[in-house]
């Protein structure tokens, strides 16, 4: 059986570091860790490859060079490297047939609500709306997405979109089914990719070099030189 070598998952200190950087992005529109986790999960499970040059703007809340203030080239490598490792952890888990447990933040009462994860997942779906519509409209398989939709619409401005009130016990059940739904969506699109490609499907991993020079391609995937992209926001 072919397996995908997973990198070492981010530890608590690394997650805190990445979360703090995201909170410090200009305009305050960057995703938090929970939303990022759901967003990456949808992109990895989804029908088409989405490159960093396209999705980083969603993650950081704007063009990387405009909203991210890297103190140095080393910090840029560090942050983008942490994101890459987290992506590969999710991709490797799903490819190896395992359930990926969503990364959920707890409130002041140590309760994980899951709404931000569902919000991130739905944002990932919107990046390939037409492809995901195929699963949404599938009468047999579309149910995999119901848990995400329930938590996404829990506090919807339109009362008609909200699910019935969710009790703590029900929330735990929804979160469990949300993890199962991610696996179901991944397998659905993986089968479709294999059918169209006529060969074994491999997950879209993200690789970065350990060091990026100012004249090298920017790690964000824009295709520009680092000094003309994220490096332009670096404080020397």
PDB file of C-alpha atoms in Angstrom, residues 11-233:
ATOM      1  CA  UNK A  11       3.667  21.519  18.118  1.00  0.00           C
ATOM      2  CA  UNK A  12       1.843  23.885  20.467  1.00  0.00           C
ATOM      3  CA  UNK A  13       4.609  26.483  20.382  1.00  0.00           C
ATOM      4  CA  UNK A  14       4.668  26.470  16.579  1.00  0.00           C
ATOM      5  CA  UNK A  15       0.890  26.744  16.385  1.00  0.00           C
ATOM      6  CA  UNK A  16       1.001  29.676  18.799  1.00  0.00           C
ATOM      7  CA  UNK A  17       3.705  31.308  16.679  1.00  0.00           C
ATOM      8  CA  UNK A  18       1.695  30.944  13.474  1.00  0.00           C
ATOM      9  CA  UNK A  19      -1.494  32.095  15.171  1.00  0.00           C
ATOM     10  CA  UNK A  20       0.210  35.189  16.588  1.00  0.00           C
ATOM     11  CA  UNK A  21       1.590  36.123  13.177  1.00  0.00           C
ATOM     12  CA  UNK A  22      -1.834  35.797  11.580  1.00  0.00           C
ATOM     13  CA  UNK A  23      -3.379  37.991  14.268  1.00  0.00           C
ATOM     14  CA  UNK A  24      -0.713  40.617  13.577  1.00  0.00           C
ATOM     15  CA  UNK A  25      -1.460  40.949   9.855  1.00  0.00           C
ATOM     16  CA  UNK A  26      -2.638  44.368   8.746  1.00  0.00           C
ATOM     17  CA  UNK A  27      -6.370  45.104   8.377  1.00  0.00           C
ATOM     18  CA  UNK A  28      -7.263  42.290  10.800  1.00  0.00           C
ATOM     19  CA  UNK A  29      -8.777  40.101   8.082  1.00  0.00           C
ATOM     20  CA  UNK A  30      -6.348  37.180   8.270  1.00  0.00           C
ATOM     21  CA  UNK A  31      -7.737  33.780   9.210  1.00  0.00           C
ATOM     22  CA  UNK A  32      -7.231  32.410  12.688  1.00  0.00           C
ATOM     23  CA  UNK A  33      -5.720  28.948  13.131  1.00  0.00           C
ATOM     24  CA  UNK A  34      -9.074  27.178  13.238  1.00  0.00           C
ATOM     25  CA  UNK A  35     -10.319  28.847  10.062  1.00  0.00           C
ATOM     26  CA  UNK A  36      -6.990  28.171   8.345  1.00  0.00           C
ATOM     27  CA  UNK A  37      -7.263  24.489   9.267  1.00  0.00           C
ATOM     28  CA  UNK A  38     -10.738  24.189   7.782  1.00  0.00           C
ATOM     29  CA  UNK A  39      -9.708  26.172   4.710  1.00  0.00           C
ATOM     30  CA  UNK A  40      -6.694  23.948   4.015  1.00  0.00           C
ATOM     31  CA  UNK A  41      -8.818  20.837   4.593  1.00  0.00           C
ATOM     32  CA  UNK A  42     -11.298  21.917   1.906  1.00  0.00           C
ATOM     33  CA  UNK A  43      -8.560  22.795  -0.576  1.00  0.00           C
ATOM     34  CA  UNK A  44      -6.833  19.448  -0.043  1.00  0.00           C
ATOM     35  CA  UNK A  45     -10.038  17.408  -0.232  1.00  0.00           C
ATOM     36  CA  UNK A  46     -11.517  19.353  -3.127  1.00  0.00           C
ATOM     37  CA  UNK A  47     -11.905  18.720  -6.850  1.00  0.00           C
ATOM     38  CA  UNK A  48      -9.018  20.819  -8.161  1.00  0.00           C
ATOM     39  CA  UNK A  49      -5.553  21.943  -7.140  1.00  0.00           C
ATOM     40  CA  UNK A  50      -5.394  25.456  -5.716  1.00  0.00           C
ATOM     41  CA  UNK A  51      -1.942  27.016  -5.569  1.00  0.00           C
ATOM     42  CA  UNK A  52      -0.540  29.273  -2.810  1.00  0.00           C
ATOM     43  CA  UNK A  53      -0.422  32.218  -5.209  1.00  0.00           C
ATOM     44  CA  UNK A  54      -4.227  32.039  -5.263  1.00  0.00           C
ATOM     45  CA  UNK A  55      -5.147  31.030  -1.732  1.00  0.00           C
ATOM     46  CA  UNK A  56      -2.612  33.052   0.302  1.00  0.00           C
ATOM     47  CA  UNK A  57      -4.628  36.207  -0.293  1.00  0.00           C
ATOM     48  CA  UNK A  58      -7.555  34.529   1.453  1.00  0.00           C
ATOM     49  CA  UNK A  59      -5.386  33.348   4.321  1.00  0.00           C
ATOM     50  CA  UNK A  60      -3.720  36.684   5.062  1.00  0.00           C
ATOM     51  CA  UNK A  61      -6.644  38.956   4.216  1.00  0.00           C
ATOM     52  CA  UNK A  62      -4.963  40.636   1.245  1.00  0.00           C
ATOM     53  CA  UNK A  63      -1.872  40.555  -0.911  1.00  0.00           C
ATOM     54  CA  UNK A  64       0.976  39.105   1.128  1.00  0.00           C
ATOM     55  CA  UNK A  65       3.312  42.003   0.370  1.00  0.00           C
ATOM     56  CA  UNK A  66       0.650  44.485   1.558  1.00  0.00           C
ATOM     57  CA  UNK A  67      -0.608  42.899   4.767  1.00  0.00           C
ATOM     58  CA  UNK A  68       2.353  40.884   6.090  1.00  0.00           C
ATOM     59  CA  UNK A  69       5.265  42.561   7.822  1.00  0.00           C
ATOM     60  CA  UNK A  70       8.112  40.053   7.961  1.00  0.00           C
ATOM     61  CA  UNK A  71      10.926  41.319  10.160  1.00  0.00           C
ATOM     62  CA  UNK A  72      13.454  39.396   8.086  1.00  0.00           C
ATOM     63  CA  UNK A  73      13.859  36.845   5.332  1.00  0.00           C
ATOM     64  CA  UNK A  74      14.277  34.208   8.027  1.00  0.00           C
ATOM     65  CA  UNK A  75      10.873  35.062   9.495  1.00  0.00           C
ATOM     66  CA  UNK A  76       9.232  34.844   6.058  1.00  0.00           C
ATOM     67  CA  UNK A  77      10.736  31.380   5.591  1.00  0.00           C
ATOM     68  CA  UNK A  78       9.642  30.388   9.081  1.00  0.00           C
ATOM     69  CA  UNK A  79       5.979  31.411   8.717  1.00  0.00           C
ATOM     70  CA  UNK A  80       5.496  30.044   5.218  1.00  0.00           C
ATOM     71  CA  UNK A  81       7.323  26.881   6.275  1.00  0.00           C
ATOM     72  CA  UNK A  82       4.928  26.378   9.200  1.00  0.00           C
ATOM     73  CA  UNK A  83       1.975  26.749   6.842  1.00  0.00           C
ATOM     74  CA  UNK A  84       3.492  24.228   4.445  1.00  0.00           C
ATOM     75  CA  UNK A  85       4.052  21.679   7.198  1.00  0.00           C
ATOM     76  CA  UNK A  86       0.491  22.062   8.398  1.00  0.00           C
ATOM     77  CA  UNK A  87      -0.837  21.608   4.855  1.00  0.00           C
ATOM     78  CA  UNK A  88       1.247  18.468   4.418  1.00  0.00           C
ATOM     79  CA  UNK A  89       0.084  17.081   7.759  1.00  0.00           C
ATOM     80  CA  UNK A  90      -3.546  17.292   6.643  1.00  0.00           C
ATOM     81  CA  UNK A  91      -2.756  15.961   3.160  1.00  0.00           C
ATOM     82  CA  UNK A  92      -0.718  13.045   4.494  1.00  0.00           C
ATOM     83  CA  UNK A  93      -3.351  12.069   7.041  1.00  0.00           C
ATOM     84  CA  UNK A  94      -6.131  11.937   4.459  1.00  0.00           C
ATOM     85  CA  UNK A  95      -4.022  10.208   1.811  1.00  0.00           C
ATOM     86  CA  UNK A  96      -3.071   7.464   4.251  1.00  0.00           C
ATOM     87  CA  UNK A  97      -6.749   6.725   4.871  1.00  0.00           C
ATOM     88  CA  UNK A  98      -6.823   8.198   8.361  1.00  0.00           C
ATOM     89  CA  UNK A  99      -9.330  10.572   9.924  1.00  0.00           C
ATOM     90  CA  UNK A 100      -7.997  14.094  10.281  1.00  0.00           C
ATOM     91  CA  UNK A 101      -9.178  15.641  13.552  1.00  0.00           C
ATOM     92  CA  UNK A 102     -10.041  19.325  13.010  1.00  0.00           C
ATOM     93  CA  UNK A 103      -7.918  21.850  14.871  1.00  0.00           C
ATOM     94  CA  UNK A 104     -10.473  23.739  16.977  1.00  0.00           C
ATOM     95  CA  UNK A 105      -9.902  26.683  19.291  1.00  0.00           C
ATOM     96  CA  UNK A 106     -11.573  26.784  22.689  1.00  0.00           C
ATOM     97  CA  UNK A 107     -13.372  29.759  24.209  1.00  0.00           C
ATOM     98  CA  UNK A 108     -12.878  31.087  27.727  1.00  0.00           C
ATOM     99  CA  UNK A 109     -14.992  28.199  29.029  1.00  0.00           C
ATOM    100  CA  UNK A 110     -12.826  25.586  27.276  1.00  0.00           C
ATOM    101  CA  UNK A 111     -15.577  24.884  24.754  1.00  0.00           C
ATOM    102  CA  UNK A 112     -14.744  24.243  21.097  1.00  0.00           C
ATOM    103  CA  UNK A 113     -17.573  25.517  18.891  1.00  0.00           C
ATOM    104  CA  UNK A 114     -16.235  24.633  15.437  1.00  0.00           C
ATOM    105  CA  UNK A 115     -17.883  27.557  13.654  1.00  0.00           C
ATOM    106  CA  UNK A 116     -14.607  29.054  12.444  1.00  0.00           C
ATOM    107  CA  UNK A 117     -13.475  25.690  11.075  1.00  0.00           C
ATOM    108  CA  UNK A 118     -16.715  25.353   9.131  1.00  0.00           C
ATOM    109  CA  UNK A 119     -16.337  28.939   7.923  1.00  0.00           C
ATOM    110  CA  UNK A 120     -12.837  28.207   6.668  1.00  0.00           C
ATOM    111  CA  UNK A 121     -14.028  25.030   4.978  1.00  0.00           C
ATOM    112  CA  UNK A 122     -16.798  26.880   3.166  1.00  0.00           C
ATOM    113  CA  UNK A 123     -14.331  29.538   2.041  1.00  0.00           C
ATOM    114  CA  UNK A 124     -12.202  26.766   0.600  1.00  0.00           C
ATOM    115  CA  UNK A 125     -15.219  25.336  -1.202  1.00  0.00           C
ATOM    116  CA  UNK A 126     -15.990  28.716  -2.746  1.00  0.00           C
ATOM    117  CA  UNK A 127     -12.576  28.783  -4.388  1.00  0.00           C
ATOM    118  CA  UNK A 128     -13.741  25.910  -6.597  1.00  0.00           C
ATOM    119  CA  UNK A 129     -17.483  26.435  -6.368  1.00  0.00           C
ATOM    120  CA  UNK A 130     -18.479  24.586  -9.526  1.00  0.00           C
ATOM    121  CA  UNK A 131     -16.445  21.514  -8.638  1.00  0.00           C
ATOM    122  CA  UNK A 132     -17.879  21.307  -5.117  1.00  0.00           C
ATOM    123  CA  UNK A 133     -21.415  21.797  -6.474  1.00  0.00           C
ATOM    124  CA  UNK A 134     -21.161  18.307  -7.946  1.00  0.00           C
ATOM    125  CA  UNK A 135     -20.805  16.824  -4.457  1.00  0.00           C
ATOM    126  CA  UNK A 136     -23.394  19.137  -2.892  1.00  0.00           C
ATOM    127  CA  UNK A 137     -25.956  18.022  -5.461  1.00  0.00           C
ATOM    128  CA  UNK A 138     -25.092  14.318  -5.226  1.00  0.00           C
ATOM    129  CA  UNK A 139     -28.077  12.682  -3.513  1.00  0.00           C
ATOM    130  CA  UNK A 140     -26.037   9.799  -2.124  1.00  0.00           C
ATOM    131  CA  UNK A 141     -22.809  11.563  -1.121  1.00  0.00           C
ATOM    132  CA  UNK A 142     -23.837  15.180  -0.513  1.00  0.00           C
ATOM    133  CA  UNK A 143     -24.671  14.450   3.115  1.00  0.00           C
ATOM    134  CA  UNK A 144     -20.965  14.476   3.965  1.00  0.00           C
ATOM    135  CA  UNK A 145     -21.127  18.283   3.944  1.00  0.00           C
ATOM    136  CA  UNK A 146     -24.156  18.717   6.207  1.00  0.00           C
ATOM    137  CA  UNK A 147     -22.127  19.035   9.476  1.00  0.00           C
ATOM    138  CA  UNK A 148     -20.000  21.845   7.987  1.00  0.00           C
ATOM    139  CA  UNK A 149     -23.095  23.635   6.728  1.00  0.00           C
ATOM    140  CA  UNK A 150     -24.826  23.356  10.093  1.00  0.00           C
ATOM    141  CA  UNK A 151     -21.977  25.038  11.960  1.00  0.00           C
ATOM    142  CA  UNK A 152     -21.422  27.560   9.168  1.00  0.00           C
ATOM    143  CA  UNK A 153     -25.054  28.707   9.302  1.00  0.00           C
ATOM    144  CA  UNK A 154     -25.536  28.389  13.081  1.00  0.00           C
ATOM    145  CA  UNK A 155     -25.445  32.166  13.582  1.00  0.00           C
ATOM    146  CA  UNK A 156     -26.632  33.177  10.101  1.00  0.00           C
ATOM    147  CA  UNK A 157     -28.293  36.595   9.816  1.00  0.00           C
ATOM    148  CA  UNK A 158     -31.160  34.868   8.030  1.00  0.00           C
ATOM    149  CA  UNK A 159     -33.090  32.833  10.641  1.00  0.00           C
ATOM    150  CA  UNK A 160     -34.297  30.489   7.900  1.00  0.00           C
ATOM    151  CA  UNK A 161     -30.711  29.371   7.274  1.00  0.00           C
ATOM    152  CA  UNK A 162     -29.986  28.479  10.891  1.00  0.00           C
ATOM    153  CA  UNK A 163     -30.223  24.880  12.091  1.00  0.00           C
ATOM    154  CA  UNK A 164     -32.208  23.967  15.188  1.00  0.00           C
ATOM    155  CA  UNK A 165     -30.488  25.061  18.425  1.00  0.00           C
ATOM    156  CA  UNK A 166     -27.357  22.998  18.983  1.00  0.00           C
ATOM    157  CA  UNK A 167     -26.873  21.521  22.444  1.00  0.00           C
ATOM    158  CA  UNK A 168     -23.352  20.806  23.758  1.00  0.00           C
ATOM    159  CA  UNK A 169     -23.872  17.088  23.184  1.00  0.00           C
ATOM    160  CA  UNK A 170     -25.176  17.696  19.684  1.00  0.00           C
ATOM    161  CA  UNK A 171     -22.209  19.952  18.923  1.00  0.00           C
ATOM    162  CA  UNK A 172     -19.755  17.224  19.857  1.00  0.00           C
ATOM    163  CA  UNK A 173     -21.624  14.847  17.571  1.00  0.00           C
ATOM    164  CA  UNK A 174     -21.581  17.362  14.701  1.00  0.00           C
ATOM    165  CA  UNK A 175     -17.836  17.872  15.080  1.00  0.00           C
ATOM    166  CA  UNK A 176     -17.253  14.108  14.940  1.00  0.00           C
ATOM    167  CA  UNK A 177     -19.375  13.911  11.795  1.00  0.00           C
ATOM    168  CA  UNK A 178     -17.554  16.923  10.381  1.00  0.00           C
ATOM    169  CA  UNK A 179     -14.278  14.994  10.560  1.00  0.00           C
ATOM    170  CA  UNK A 180     -15.971  12.012   8.917  1.00  0.00           C
ATOM    171  CA  UNK A 181     -17.438  14.321   6.284  1.00  0.00           C
ATOM    172  CA  UNK A 182     -13.973  15.582   5.398  1.00  0.00           C
ATOM    173  CA  UNK A 183     -12.843  12.010   4.772  1.00  0.00           C
ATOM    174  CA  UNK A 184     -15.954  11.355   2.701  1.00  0.00           C
ATOM    175  CA  UNK A 185     -15.408  14.452   0.554  1.00  0.00           C
ATOM    176  CA  UNK A 186     -11.734  13.610   0.084  1.00  0.00           C
ATOM    177  CA  UNK A 187     -12.528  10.064  -1.048  1.00  0.00           C
ATOM    178  CA  UNK A 188     -15.293  11.310  -3.354  1.00  0.00           C
ATOM    179  CA  UNK A 189     -13.048  13.688  -5.253  1.00  0.00           C
ATOM    180  CA  UNK A 190     -10.081  11.321  -5.098  1.00  0.00           C
ATOM    181  CA  UNK A 191     -12.144   8.671  -6.900  1.00  0.00           C
ATOM    182  CA  UNK A 192     -13.153  11.220  -9.519  1.00  0.00           C
ATOM    183  CA  UNK A 193      -9.551  12.344 -10.010  1.00  0.00           C
ATOM    184  CA  UNK A 194      -8.356   8.764 -10.395  1.00  0.00           C
ATOM    185  CA  UNK A 195     -11.084   8.059 -12.938  1.00  0.00           C
ATOM    186  CA  UNK A 196     -10.140  11.077 -15.040  1.00  0.00           C
ATOM    187  CA  UNK A 197      -6.386  10.695 -14.673  1.00  0.00           C
ATOM    188  CA  UNK A 198      -6.370   6.947 -15.242  1.00  0.00           C
ATOM    189  CA  UNK A 199      -3.669   6.511 -12.598  1.00  0.00           C
ATOM    190  CA  UNK A 200      -3.135   6.532  -8.862  1.00  0.00           C
ATOM    191  CA  UNK A 201      -3.861   9.801  -7.174  1.00  0.00           C
ATOM    192  CA  UNK A 202      -1.236  11.462  -5.017  1.00  0.00           C
ATOM    193  CA  UNK A 203      -1.978  14.297  -2.607  1.00  0.00           C
ATOM    194  CA  UNK A 204      -0.928  17.814  -3.485  1.00  0.00           C
ATOM    195  CA  UNK A 205       1.909  18.372  -1.059  1.00  0.00           C
ATOM    196  CA  UNK A 206       3.654  21.678  -0.628  1.00  0.00           C
ATOM    197  CA  UNK A 207       7.431  21.809  -0.574  1.00  0.00           C
ATOM    198  CA  UNK A 208       9.612  24.742   0.291  1.00  0.00           C
ATOM    199  CA  UNK A 209      13.347  25.123   0.397  1.00  0.00           C
ATOM    200  CA  UNK A 210      14.963  25.611   3.755  1.00  0.00           C
ATOM    201  CA  UNK A 211      16.277  29.009   2.716  1.00  0.00           C
ATOM    202  CA  UNK A 212      15.018  31.542   0.203  1.00  0.00           C
ATOM    203  CA  UNK A 213      17.255  34.254  -1.185  1.00  0.00           C
ATOM    204  CA  UNK A 214      16.057  37.713  -2.169  1.00  0.00           C
ATOM    205  CA  UNK A 215      16.426  36.850  -5.864  1.00  0.00           C
ATOM    206  CA  UNK A 216      14.729  33.441  -5.558  1.00  0.00           C
ATOM    207  CA  UNK A 217      11.047  32.832  -6.394  1.00  0.00           C
ATOM    208  CA  UNK A 218       8.862  33.983  -3.511  1.00  0.00           C
ATOM    209  CA  UNK A 219       7.696  31.111  -1.261  1.00  0.00           C
ATOM    210  CA  UNK A 220       4.131  32.444  -1.422  1.00  0.00           C
ATOM    211  CA  UNK A 221       3.843  31.062  -4.956  1.00  0.00           C
ATOM    212  CA  UNK A 222       3.253  34.345  -6.758  1.00  0.00           C
ATOM    213  CA  UNK A 223       5.969  33.607  -9.329  1.00  0.00           C
ATOM    214  CA  UNK A 224       7.731  36.885  -8.538  1.00  0.00           C
ATOM    215  CA  UNK A 225      11.190  37.251  -7.038  1.00  0.00           C
ATOM    216  CA  UNK A 226      11.103  37.382  -3.252  1.00  0.00           C
ATOM    217  CA  UNK A 227      12.479  40.942  -3.182  1.00  0.00           C
ATOM    218  CA  UNK A 228       9.680  42.071  -5.490  1.00  0.00           C
ATOM    219  CA  UNK A 229       6.949  40.317  -3.507  1.00  0.00           C
ATOM    220  CA  UNK A 230       6.901  39.417   0.200  1.00  0.00           C
ATOM    221  CA  UNK A 231      10.443  40.697   0.548  1.00  0.00           C
ATOM    222  CA  UNK A 232       9.182  44.147  -0.317  1.00  0.00           C
ATOM    223  CA  UNK A 233       7.411  44.196   3.040  1.00  0.00           C
TER     224      UNK A 233
END
